[in-house]
Amino acid sequence: MLRARCWLATSSLLAGLLATAPAAAFLNDAEARKAINDLREKVTAMEEAAAKREAEASSATAAERARQAEELAALRRSLLELNNQIVALRTEMARLSGAHETLARELAESQRRQRDLAQAFDERLKLLEPVKVAIDGREFMVEQGERRAYEEALEAIRGGDFERSAALFTGFLRRYPGSPYADTARFWLANAHYGRRDHRQAIELFRAFVTGAPQHPRAPEALLALANSQAESKDGRAARRTIEELLKAYPSSEAAAAGKDRLATLPR
């Protein structure tokens, strides 16, 4: 387009020269050719300047476009990187949320187990704490295991299992020799042997009980049982002496009243 405008300008100049032909008529040929050459040089210079400006404009436009394209590419890369970071953050947040829920469940489970252990410990501790018991009109503080062992042996004799009761009371006295149950346990041990018809052993145990605990509420009863053991072992005289002892030592006891009736059946 610049070239066309240059040619148009050249044509206009030539037209101008032709329009001034009458004046040119006064120029010789050399001057005319020189004028034309000068004119051509001016046109050529104008064309070159126009081409240069067009090239510079085109070059500037391409550089701007390249710069803009580069900036756009950089912006796209930044957006892609930012999007990747957002995705990574969302993934991390999801992982942390899951981990938080897991920790919360584990903490709740740990607290529940701790409460169960504390409750179980309290229950076991209660089983070890001494308890108050009443036996033969007296109250004692005993260990719970001690109480259970005594009651197990007593339950055996109440059920008529004299053999087992004798073994349990023997074991109890070995394990708890200083127990508040000890005297009463000896009394029932003697009765267990009486029940299994081991009169010799029963006689020894009843006598040892009365000798060791004459003030025990079951002492009169023990003397009567001793007399019965002696009578069943065919020692009527010894049985009579024992009942006389009972009547003398514990005259107002229920055992003494029963002893009087028993005395009438014994040989002199």
Coordinates of C-alpha atoms in Angstrom, one line a residue, residues 20 41 45 56 62 67 71 73 90 111 128 130 143 159 177 187 189 202 204 235 250 256:
T20 CA 4.2 22.7 -16.5
E41 CA 15.6 9.4 -6.2
A45 CA 13.8 7.5 -0.8
E56 CA 9.3 -1.4 11.9
A62 CA 4.9 -9.1 16.2
R67 CA 5.2 -10.6 24.5
E71 CA 2.5 -13.3 29.3
A73 CA 1.3 -18.6 28.6
R90 CA -8.4 -30.1 49.3
Q111 CA -12.0 -43.1 77.5
L128 CA -11.0 -57.0 98.9
P130 CA -13.1 -56.0 104.9
E143 CA -11.8 -60.1 104.6
G159 CA -25.9 -80.0 103.1
P177 CA -5.4 -69.3 112.0
F187 CA -16.7 -76.1 116.6
L189 CA -15.0 -79.0 112.3
A202 CA -14.7 -85.5 117.1
E204 CA -10.6 -84.5 120.6
D235 CA -17.9 -94.8 126.5
Y250 CA -23.6 -74.0 132.0
A256 CA -27.9 -78.3 129.8

